[in-house]
Coordinates of C-alpha atoms in Angstrom, one line a residue:
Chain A
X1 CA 0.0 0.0 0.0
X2 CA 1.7 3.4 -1.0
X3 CA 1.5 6.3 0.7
X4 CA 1.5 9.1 -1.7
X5 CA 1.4 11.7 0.9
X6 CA 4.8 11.2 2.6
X7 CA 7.3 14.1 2.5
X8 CA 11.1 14.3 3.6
X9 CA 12.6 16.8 4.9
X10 CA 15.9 18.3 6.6
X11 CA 16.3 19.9 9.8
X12 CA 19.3 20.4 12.2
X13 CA 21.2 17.8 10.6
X14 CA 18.0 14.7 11.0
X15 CA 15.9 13.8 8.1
X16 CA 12.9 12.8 8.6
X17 CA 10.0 11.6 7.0
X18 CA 6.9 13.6 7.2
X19 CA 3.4 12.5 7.6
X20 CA -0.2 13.6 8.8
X21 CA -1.2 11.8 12.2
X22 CA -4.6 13.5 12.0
X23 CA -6.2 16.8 10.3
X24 CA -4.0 18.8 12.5
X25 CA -1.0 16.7 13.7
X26 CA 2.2 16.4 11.4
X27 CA 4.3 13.5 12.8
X28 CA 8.2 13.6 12.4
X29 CA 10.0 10.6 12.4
X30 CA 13.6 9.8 12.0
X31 CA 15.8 7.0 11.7
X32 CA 16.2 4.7 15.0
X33 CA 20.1 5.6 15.0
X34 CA 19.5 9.3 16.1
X35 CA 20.0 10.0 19.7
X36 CA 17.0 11.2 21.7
X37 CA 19.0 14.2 22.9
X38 CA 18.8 15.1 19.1
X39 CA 15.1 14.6 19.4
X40 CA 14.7 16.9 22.2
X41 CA 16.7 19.8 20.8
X42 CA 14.5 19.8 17.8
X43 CA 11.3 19.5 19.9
X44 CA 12.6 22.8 21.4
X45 CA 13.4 24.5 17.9
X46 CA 9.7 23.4 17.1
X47 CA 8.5 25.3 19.6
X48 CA 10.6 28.6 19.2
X49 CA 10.2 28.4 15.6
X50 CA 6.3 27.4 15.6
X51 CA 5.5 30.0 18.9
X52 CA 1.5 30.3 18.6
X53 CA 1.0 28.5 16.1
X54 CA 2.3 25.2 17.8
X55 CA -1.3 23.4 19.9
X56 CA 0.6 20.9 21.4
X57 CA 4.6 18.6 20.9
X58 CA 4.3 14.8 21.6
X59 CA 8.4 14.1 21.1
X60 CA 8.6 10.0 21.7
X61 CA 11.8 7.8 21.0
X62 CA 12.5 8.4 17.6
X63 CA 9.2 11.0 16.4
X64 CA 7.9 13.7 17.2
X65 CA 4.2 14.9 16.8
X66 CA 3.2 18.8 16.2
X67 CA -0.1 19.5 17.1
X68 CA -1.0 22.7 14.5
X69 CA -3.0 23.8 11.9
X70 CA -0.2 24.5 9.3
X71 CA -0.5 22.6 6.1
X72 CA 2.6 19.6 5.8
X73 CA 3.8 21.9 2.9
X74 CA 4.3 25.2 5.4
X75 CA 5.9 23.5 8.4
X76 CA 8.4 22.0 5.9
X77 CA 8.9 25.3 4.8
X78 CA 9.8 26.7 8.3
X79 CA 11.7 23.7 9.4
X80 CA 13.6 23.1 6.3
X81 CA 17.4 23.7 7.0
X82 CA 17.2 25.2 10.4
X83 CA 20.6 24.0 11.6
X84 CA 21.2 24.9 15.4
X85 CA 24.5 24.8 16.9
X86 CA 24.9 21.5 19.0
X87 CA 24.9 23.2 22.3
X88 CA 22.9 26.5 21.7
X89 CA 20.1 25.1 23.1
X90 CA 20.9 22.4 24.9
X91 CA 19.4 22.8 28.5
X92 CA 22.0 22.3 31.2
X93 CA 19.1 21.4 33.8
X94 CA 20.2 20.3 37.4
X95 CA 19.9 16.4 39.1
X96 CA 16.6 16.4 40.4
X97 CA 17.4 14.1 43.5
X98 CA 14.1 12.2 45.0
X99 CA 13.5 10.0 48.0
X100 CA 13.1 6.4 47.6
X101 CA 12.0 3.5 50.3
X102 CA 12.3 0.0 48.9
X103 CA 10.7 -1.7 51.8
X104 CA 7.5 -0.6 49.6
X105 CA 8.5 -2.1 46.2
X106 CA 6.4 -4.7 45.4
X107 CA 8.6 -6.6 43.3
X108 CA 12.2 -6.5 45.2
X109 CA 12.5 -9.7 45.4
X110 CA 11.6 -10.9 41.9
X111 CA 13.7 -8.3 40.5
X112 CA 16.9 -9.4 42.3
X113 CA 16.2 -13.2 41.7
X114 CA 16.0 -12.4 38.2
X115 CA 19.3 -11.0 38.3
X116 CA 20.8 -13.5 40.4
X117 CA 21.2 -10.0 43.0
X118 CA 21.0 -9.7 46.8
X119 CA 18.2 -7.6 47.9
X120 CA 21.5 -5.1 49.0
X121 CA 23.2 -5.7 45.8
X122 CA 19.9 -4.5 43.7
X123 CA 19.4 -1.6 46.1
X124 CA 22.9 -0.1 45.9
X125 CA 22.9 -0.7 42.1
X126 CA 19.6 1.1 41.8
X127 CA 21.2 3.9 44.1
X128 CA 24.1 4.7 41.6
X129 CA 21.9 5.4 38.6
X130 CA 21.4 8.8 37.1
X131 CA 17.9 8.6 35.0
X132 CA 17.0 10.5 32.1
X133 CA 13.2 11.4 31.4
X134 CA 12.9 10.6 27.9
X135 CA 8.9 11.3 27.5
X136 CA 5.9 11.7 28.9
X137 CA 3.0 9.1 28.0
X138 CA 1.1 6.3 29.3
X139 CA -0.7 8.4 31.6
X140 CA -0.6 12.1 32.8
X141 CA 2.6 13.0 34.4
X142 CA 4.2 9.2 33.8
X143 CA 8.0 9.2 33.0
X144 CA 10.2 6.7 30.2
X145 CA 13.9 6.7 31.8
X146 CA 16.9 5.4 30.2
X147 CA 19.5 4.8 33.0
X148 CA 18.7 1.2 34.0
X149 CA 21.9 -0.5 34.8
X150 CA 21.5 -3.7 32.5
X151 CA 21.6 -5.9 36.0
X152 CA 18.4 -4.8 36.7
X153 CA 16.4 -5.8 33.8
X154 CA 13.2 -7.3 34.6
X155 CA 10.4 -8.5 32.2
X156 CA 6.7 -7.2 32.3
X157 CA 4.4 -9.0 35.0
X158 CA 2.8 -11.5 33.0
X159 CA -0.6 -10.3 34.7
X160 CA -0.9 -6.4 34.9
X161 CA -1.9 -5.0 38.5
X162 CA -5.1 -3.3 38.9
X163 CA -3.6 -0.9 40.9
X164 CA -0.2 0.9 40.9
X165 CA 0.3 3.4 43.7
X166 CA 1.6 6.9 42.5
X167 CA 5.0 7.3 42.8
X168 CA 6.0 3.3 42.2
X169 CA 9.3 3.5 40.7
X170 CA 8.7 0.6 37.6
X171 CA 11.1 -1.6 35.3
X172 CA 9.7 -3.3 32.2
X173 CA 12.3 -4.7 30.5
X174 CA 15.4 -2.7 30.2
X175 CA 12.7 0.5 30.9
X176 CA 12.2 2.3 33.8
X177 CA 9.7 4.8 34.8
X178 CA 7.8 6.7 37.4
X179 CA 4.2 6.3 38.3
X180 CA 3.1 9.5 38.0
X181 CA -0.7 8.9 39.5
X182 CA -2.8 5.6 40.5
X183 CA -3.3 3.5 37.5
X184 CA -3.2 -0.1 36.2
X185 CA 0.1 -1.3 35.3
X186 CA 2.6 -4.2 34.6
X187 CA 5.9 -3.1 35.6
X188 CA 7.9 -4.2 38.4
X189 CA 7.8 -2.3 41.4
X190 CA 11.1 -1.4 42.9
X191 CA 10.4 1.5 45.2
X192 CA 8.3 4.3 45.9
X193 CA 8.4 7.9 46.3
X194 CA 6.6 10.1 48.2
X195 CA 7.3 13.2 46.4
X196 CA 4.9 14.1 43.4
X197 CA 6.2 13.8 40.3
X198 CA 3.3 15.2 38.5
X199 CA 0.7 17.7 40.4
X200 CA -2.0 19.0 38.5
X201 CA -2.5 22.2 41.3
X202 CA 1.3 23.5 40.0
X203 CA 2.2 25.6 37.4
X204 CA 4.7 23.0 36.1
X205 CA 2.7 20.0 36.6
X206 CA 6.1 18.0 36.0
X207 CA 8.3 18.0 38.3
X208 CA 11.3 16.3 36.3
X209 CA 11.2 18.3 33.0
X210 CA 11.8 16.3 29.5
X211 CA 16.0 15.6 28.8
X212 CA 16.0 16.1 32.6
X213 CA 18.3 13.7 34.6
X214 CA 17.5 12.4 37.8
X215 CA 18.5 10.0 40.7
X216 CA 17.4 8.6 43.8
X217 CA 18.7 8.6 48.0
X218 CA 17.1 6.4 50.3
X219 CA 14.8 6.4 52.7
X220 CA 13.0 4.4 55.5
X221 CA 10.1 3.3 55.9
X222 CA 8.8 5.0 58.5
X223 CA 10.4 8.3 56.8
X224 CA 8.4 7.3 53.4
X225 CA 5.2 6.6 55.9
X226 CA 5.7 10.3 57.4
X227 CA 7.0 12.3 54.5
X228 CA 4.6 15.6 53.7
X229 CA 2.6 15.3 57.3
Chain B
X1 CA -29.9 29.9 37.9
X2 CA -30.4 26.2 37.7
X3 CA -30.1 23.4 40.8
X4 CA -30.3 19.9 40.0
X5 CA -29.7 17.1 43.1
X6 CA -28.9 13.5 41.7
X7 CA -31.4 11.0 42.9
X8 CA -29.9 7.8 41.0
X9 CA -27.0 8.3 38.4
X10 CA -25.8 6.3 35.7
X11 CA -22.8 4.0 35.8
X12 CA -20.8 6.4 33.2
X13 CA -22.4 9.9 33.9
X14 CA -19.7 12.6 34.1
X15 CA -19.1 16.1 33.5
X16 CA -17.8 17.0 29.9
X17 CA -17.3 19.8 27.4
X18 CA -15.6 20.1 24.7
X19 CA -12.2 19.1 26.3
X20 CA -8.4 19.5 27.2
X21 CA -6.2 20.9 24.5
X22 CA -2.6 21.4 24.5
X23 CA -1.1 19.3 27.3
X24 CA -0.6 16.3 25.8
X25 CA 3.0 17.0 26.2
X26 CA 2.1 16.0 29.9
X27 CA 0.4 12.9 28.8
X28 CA -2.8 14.2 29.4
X29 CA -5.3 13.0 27.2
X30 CA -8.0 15.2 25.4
X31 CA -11.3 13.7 26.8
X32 CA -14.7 15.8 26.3
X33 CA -17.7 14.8 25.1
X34 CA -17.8 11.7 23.0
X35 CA -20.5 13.0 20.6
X36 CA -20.1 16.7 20.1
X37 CA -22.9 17.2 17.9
X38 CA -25.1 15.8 20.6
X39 CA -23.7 17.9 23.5
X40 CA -23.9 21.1 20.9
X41 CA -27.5 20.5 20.3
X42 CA -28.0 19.5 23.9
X43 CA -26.7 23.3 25.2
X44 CA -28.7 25.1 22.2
X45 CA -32.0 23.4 23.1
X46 CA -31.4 25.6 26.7
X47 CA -30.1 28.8 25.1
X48 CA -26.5 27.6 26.5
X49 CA -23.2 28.5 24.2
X50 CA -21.8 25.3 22.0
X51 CA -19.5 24.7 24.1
X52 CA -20.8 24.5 28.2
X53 CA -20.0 21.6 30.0
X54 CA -23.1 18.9 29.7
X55 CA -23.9 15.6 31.6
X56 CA -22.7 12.9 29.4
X57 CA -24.3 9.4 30.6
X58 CA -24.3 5.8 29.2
X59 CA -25.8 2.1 29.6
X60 CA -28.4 3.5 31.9
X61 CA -30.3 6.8 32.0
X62 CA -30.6 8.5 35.8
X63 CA -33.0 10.3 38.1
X64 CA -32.4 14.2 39.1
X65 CA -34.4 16.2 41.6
X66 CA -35.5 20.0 40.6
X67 CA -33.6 21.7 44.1
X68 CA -34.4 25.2 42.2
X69 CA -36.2 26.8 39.1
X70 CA -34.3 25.1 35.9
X71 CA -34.2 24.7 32.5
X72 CA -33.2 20.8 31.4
X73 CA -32.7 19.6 28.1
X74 CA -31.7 15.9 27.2
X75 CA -30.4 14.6 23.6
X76 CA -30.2 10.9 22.7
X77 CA -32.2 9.9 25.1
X78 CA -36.1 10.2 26.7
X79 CA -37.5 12.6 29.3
X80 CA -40.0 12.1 32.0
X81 CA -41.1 14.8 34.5
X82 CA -42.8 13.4 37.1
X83 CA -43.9 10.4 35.3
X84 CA -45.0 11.7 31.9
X85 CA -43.1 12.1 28.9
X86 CA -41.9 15.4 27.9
X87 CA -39.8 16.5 24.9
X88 CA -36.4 17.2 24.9
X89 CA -37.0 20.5 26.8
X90 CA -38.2 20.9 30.0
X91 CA -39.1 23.7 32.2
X92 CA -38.4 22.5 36.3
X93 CA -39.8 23.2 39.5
X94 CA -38.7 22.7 43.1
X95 CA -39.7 19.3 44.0
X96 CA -39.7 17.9 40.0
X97 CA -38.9 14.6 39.6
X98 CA -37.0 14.2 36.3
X99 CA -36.1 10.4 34.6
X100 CA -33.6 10.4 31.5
X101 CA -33.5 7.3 29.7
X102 CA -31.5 4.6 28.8
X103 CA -29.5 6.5 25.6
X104 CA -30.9 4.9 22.1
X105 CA -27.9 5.0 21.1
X106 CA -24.2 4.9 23.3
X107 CA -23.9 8.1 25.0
X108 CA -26.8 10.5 25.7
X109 CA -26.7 14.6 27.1
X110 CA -28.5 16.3 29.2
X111 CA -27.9 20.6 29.2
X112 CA -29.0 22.6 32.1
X113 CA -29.7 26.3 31.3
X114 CA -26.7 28.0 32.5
X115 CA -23.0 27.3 33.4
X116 CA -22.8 24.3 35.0
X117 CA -20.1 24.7 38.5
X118 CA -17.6 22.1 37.7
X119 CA -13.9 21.4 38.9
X120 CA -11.6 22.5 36.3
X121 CA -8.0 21.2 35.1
X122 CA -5.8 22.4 32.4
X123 CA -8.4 24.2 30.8
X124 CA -11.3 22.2 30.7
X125 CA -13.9 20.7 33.4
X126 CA -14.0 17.4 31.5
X127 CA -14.1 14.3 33.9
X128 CA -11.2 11.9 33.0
X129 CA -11.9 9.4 36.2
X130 CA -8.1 7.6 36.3
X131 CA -6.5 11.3 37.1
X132 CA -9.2 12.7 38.7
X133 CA -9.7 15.9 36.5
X134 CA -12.4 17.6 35.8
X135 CA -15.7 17.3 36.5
X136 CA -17.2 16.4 40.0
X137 CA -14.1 15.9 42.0
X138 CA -12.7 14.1 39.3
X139 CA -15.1 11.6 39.1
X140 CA -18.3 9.7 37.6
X141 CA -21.6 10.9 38.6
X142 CA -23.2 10.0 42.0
X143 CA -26.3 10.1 44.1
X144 CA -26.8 12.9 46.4
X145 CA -24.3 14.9 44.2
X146 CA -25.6 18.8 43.4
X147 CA -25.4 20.3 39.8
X148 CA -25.6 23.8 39.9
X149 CA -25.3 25.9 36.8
X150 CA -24.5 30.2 37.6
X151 CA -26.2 32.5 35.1
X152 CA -25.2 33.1 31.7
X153 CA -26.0 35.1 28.5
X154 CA -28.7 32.9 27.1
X155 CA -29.3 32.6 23.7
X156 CA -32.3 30.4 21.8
X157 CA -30.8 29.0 18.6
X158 CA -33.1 27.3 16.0
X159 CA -31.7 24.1 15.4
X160 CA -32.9 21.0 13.3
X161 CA -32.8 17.6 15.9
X162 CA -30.1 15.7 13.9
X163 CA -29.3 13.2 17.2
X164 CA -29.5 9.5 17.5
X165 CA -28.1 6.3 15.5
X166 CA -27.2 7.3 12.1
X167 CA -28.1 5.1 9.5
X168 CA -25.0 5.4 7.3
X169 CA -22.4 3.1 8.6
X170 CA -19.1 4.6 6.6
X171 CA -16.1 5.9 8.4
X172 CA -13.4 8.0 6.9
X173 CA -10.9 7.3 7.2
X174 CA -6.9 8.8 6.2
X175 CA -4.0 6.9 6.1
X176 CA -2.1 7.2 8.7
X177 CA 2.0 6.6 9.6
X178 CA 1.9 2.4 9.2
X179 CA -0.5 2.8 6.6
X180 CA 2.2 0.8 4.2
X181 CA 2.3 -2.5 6.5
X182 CA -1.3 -3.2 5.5
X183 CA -1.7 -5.7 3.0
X184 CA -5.3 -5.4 1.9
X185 CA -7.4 -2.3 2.0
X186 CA -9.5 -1.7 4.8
X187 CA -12.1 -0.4 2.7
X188 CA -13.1 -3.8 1.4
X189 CA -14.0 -4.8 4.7
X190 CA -16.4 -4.9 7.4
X191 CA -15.9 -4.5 10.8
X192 CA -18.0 -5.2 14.1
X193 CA -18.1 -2.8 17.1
X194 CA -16.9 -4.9 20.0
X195 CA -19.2 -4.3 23.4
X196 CA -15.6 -3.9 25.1
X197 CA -15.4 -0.5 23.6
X198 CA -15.2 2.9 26.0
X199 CA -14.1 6.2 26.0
X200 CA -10.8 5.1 25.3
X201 CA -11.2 3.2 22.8
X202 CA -13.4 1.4 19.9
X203 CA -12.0 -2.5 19.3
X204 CA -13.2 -3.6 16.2
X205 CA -14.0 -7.4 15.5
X206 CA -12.8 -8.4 12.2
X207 CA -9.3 -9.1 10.7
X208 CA -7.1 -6.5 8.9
X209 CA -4.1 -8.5 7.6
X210 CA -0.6 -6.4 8.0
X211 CA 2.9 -7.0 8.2
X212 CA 2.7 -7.0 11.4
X213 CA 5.9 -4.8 13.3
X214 CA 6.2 -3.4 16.4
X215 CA 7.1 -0.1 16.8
X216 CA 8.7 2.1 18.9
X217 CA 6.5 4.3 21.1
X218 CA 4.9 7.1 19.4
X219 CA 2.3 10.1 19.4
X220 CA -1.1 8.9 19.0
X221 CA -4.8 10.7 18.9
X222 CA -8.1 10.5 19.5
X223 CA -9.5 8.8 16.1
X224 CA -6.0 6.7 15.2
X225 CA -6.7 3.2 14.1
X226 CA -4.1 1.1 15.6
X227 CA -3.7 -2.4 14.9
X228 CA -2.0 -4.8 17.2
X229 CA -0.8 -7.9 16.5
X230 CA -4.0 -9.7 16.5
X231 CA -5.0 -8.0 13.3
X232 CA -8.5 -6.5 15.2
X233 CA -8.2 -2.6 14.8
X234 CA -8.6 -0.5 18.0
X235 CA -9.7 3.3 17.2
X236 CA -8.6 5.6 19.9
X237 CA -11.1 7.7 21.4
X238 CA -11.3 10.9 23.9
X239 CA -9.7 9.1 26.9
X240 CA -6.9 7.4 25.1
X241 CA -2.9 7.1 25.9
X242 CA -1.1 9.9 24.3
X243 CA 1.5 7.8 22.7
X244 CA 1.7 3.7 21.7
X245 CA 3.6 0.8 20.3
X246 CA 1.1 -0.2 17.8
X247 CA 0.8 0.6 13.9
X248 CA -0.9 3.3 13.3
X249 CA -2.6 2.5 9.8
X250 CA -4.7 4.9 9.6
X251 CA -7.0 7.7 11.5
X252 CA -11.1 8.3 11.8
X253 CA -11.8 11.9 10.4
X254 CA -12.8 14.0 13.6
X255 CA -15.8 14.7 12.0
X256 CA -17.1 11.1 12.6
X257 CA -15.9 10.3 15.5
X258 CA -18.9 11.2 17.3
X259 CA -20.7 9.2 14.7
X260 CA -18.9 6.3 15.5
X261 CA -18.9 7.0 18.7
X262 CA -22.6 6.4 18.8
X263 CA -22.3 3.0 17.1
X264 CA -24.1 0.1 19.5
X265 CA -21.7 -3.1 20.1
X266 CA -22.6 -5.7 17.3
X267 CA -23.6 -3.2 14.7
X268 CA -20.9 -3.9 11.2
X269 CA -19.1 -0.1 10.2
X270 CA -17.2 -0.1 6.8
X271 CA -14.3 2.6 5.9
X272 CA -13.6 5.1 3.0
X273 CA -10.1 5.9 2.7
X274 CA -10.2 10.0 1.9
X275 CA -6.9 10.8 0.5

């Protein structure tokens, strides 16, 4: 089946392939080699470049969606050959450093026996990690991370939970991610934190900001049982 | 200007309007009314603006009490005041008993004169239950709960009725990112409406055959026809994900969603590829 309208186009050094996701949504998508970095330095252009006429910006791993009512033809135009220095607008954003008590996790001890890990061994490994939000999906406020060390790894539950508590740090796979309010969910539960990562009263409902990096220091339980009273 | 107390709601009655636009960034999904005709005609029949939040029930209809003087309207659905069937517009006293029906088709609306007091949450009241935006506290309808709707500028519109099942069955559709791993056109097909389907989502029964890849997460929308591995299509709807691993062959023009929408479980829907 061909798709006649498919466009390419070139912008700060990527080129992607352009379609319509819906009447008003152009999707971007690049080659799986580009780094996400690259993704979210041309997610910011977008939104410099596009100002009020940009609705909405869905960036994911290797896309991104702009929500507008230009034509294909006219964001093409603005985009085309837009080349931005490699730093210019890179975002030097600080560690966001959050609480974690993994006497909650659910799943401790089937993510260690999979890795062949002490309980103390996961926990100190997990500790050392610096996470990197990659997007926002799933659910409001929920984070993808890169960071994982590979020893943690952990395939899906084979039967989803009914009920994820918010702040359950997860791992599906070699993913990672923050529960960002109650929901359903399949990952393996490592920890929680107390601290909301996604607060709908704020201003900036996210509290760990897209390319931002983050990592975690422990807590007790009772400290996790009597944070915020 | 208008007081309403719920005496028995329906399972899915919430708080919607038009909904949230903007923040899917956030992962926040669009919501608002699944039918937008309906909840248009719904606020005109009370002199309301397009776009002021309505009550948007399903499966069941539900019983309201008349607190204070109001103005009611209901679309997709039947009235009763106090027993007897009214039309779609109805005129309420302290004390009135009001029954809404079971909606003929999916989702029915019922407009009170006036701007209805609900919470609001990036920019619109709409209930989406699983965050707890919108709406009444974020959640579905429930007895003993108080609509109240605060003046407004009222203006009567003459408008032709144009609510309940369509008879056409076609969706349009366009083609969408994945479009190219089909390998037959969904056009020469028909597809069921699965009684699974929600405000998230639409599952079709029927098989679309595809080269079937995963891929890696991406944006999706309210009206994308994803197809998963199984071949049956899901179309997205006002509560779905904001991104997803499966192809995305195609999308449902926004101007039928509410069309489809409306479509019962069991009844067969065919597509028209608009290009």
């Amino acid at each position: 089946m061909s798709n006649k309208e498919l466009k390419s186009l070139q912008f700060n050094g990527v080129s992607w392939k352009v379609t319509h996701l819906g009447e008003t949504v152009i999707l971007l998508e690049c080659a799986s080699s580009v780094r996400i970095e690259k993704i979210h330095q041309c997610s910011r252009i977008v939104i410099e470049i596009l100002g009020k006429e940009l609705v909405d910006i869905v960036p994911a791993y290797h896309s991104i969606a702009v929500f507008t009512s230009l034509s294909i033809e006219d964001l093409v135009n603005r985009l085309k050959n837009v080349e931005t220095d490699e730093h210019s607008t890179m975002a030097t954003l600080a560690i966001v450093e959050l609480p974690i008590c993994y006497e909650v996790g659910l799943d401790t001890e089937r993510i260690s026996k999979h890795n062949g890990l002490s309980l103390k061994e996961m926990i100190s490994m997990h500790l050392n990690g610096v996470y990197r939000s990659l997007f926002v999906g799933f659910t409001p406020g929920f984070i993808y991370a890169d960071g994982l060390d590979e020893q943690l790894n952990c395939p899906r539950l084979d039967n989803p939970r009914k009920g994820i508590a918010a702040g359950s740090v997860g791992i599906a796979g070699n993913q990672t991610g923050i529960y960002s309010i109650e929901s359903p969910g399949g990952w393996n539960i490592i920890g929680r934190t107390p601290v909301k990562i996604f607060d709908s009263t704020r201003d900036e409902p996210m509290l760990i900001g897209i390319g931002q990096q983050y990592k975690f220091h422990r807590i007790t339980k009772s400290e996790f049982e009597a944070w915020g009273n | 200007m208008g007081k309403l107390k719920v005496v028995k709601a329906s399972p899915l009655s919430t708080i919607q309007d038009f909904g949230r636009y903007g923040y899917r960034r956030y992962g926040i999904p669009q919501s608002g009314a699944m039918d937008k005709e309906s909840m248009i005609f719904a606020n005109q029949l009370v002199g309301n603006k397009a776009d002021y939040p309505v009550v948007e029930f399903a499966i069941t209809g539900m019983r309201l009490e008349a607190i204070e003087d109001s103005v009611i309207s209901t679309v997709g659905a039947g009235l009763k005041l106090n027993g007897k069937v009214m039309n779609r517009i109805t005129n309420l006293k302290p004390g009135d008993i009001v029954d809404v029906g079971t909606p003929d088709a999916v989702y029915g609306y019922l407009a009170i004169r006036g701007l209805i007091e609900a919470k609001e949450d990036f920019g619109s009241v709409s209930t989406y239950v699983m965050a707890g935006f919108g709406g009444m506290e974020g959640r579905v309808l429930q007895a003993e709960d108080i609509l109240i709707s605060r003046k407004s500028i009222i203006k009567i519109v003459e408008s032709t009725p144009s609510n309940g099942e369509t008879q056409s069955t076609e969706i349009r559709i366009m083609k969408g990112p994945e479009w190219n791993m089909l390998k037959e056109l969904p056009s020469l097909k028909s597809f069921e409406i699965d009684p699974s389907s929600n405000r998230m989502g639409v599952r079709l029964k029927g098989i679309l055959d595809c080269e079937y890849q995963e891929i890696s997460s991406s944006a999706v929308i309210p009206g994308t026809i994803q197809l998963p591995a199984n071949g049956q299509p899901i179309i997205l709807m006002n509560d779905c994900q904001t991104t997803g691993g499966y192809p995305r062959i195609g999308k449902v023009l926004d101007e039928d969603l509410g069309k489809l929408a409306q479509m019962k479980s069991g009844r067969r829907i065919t597509f028209r590829t608009i290009s």
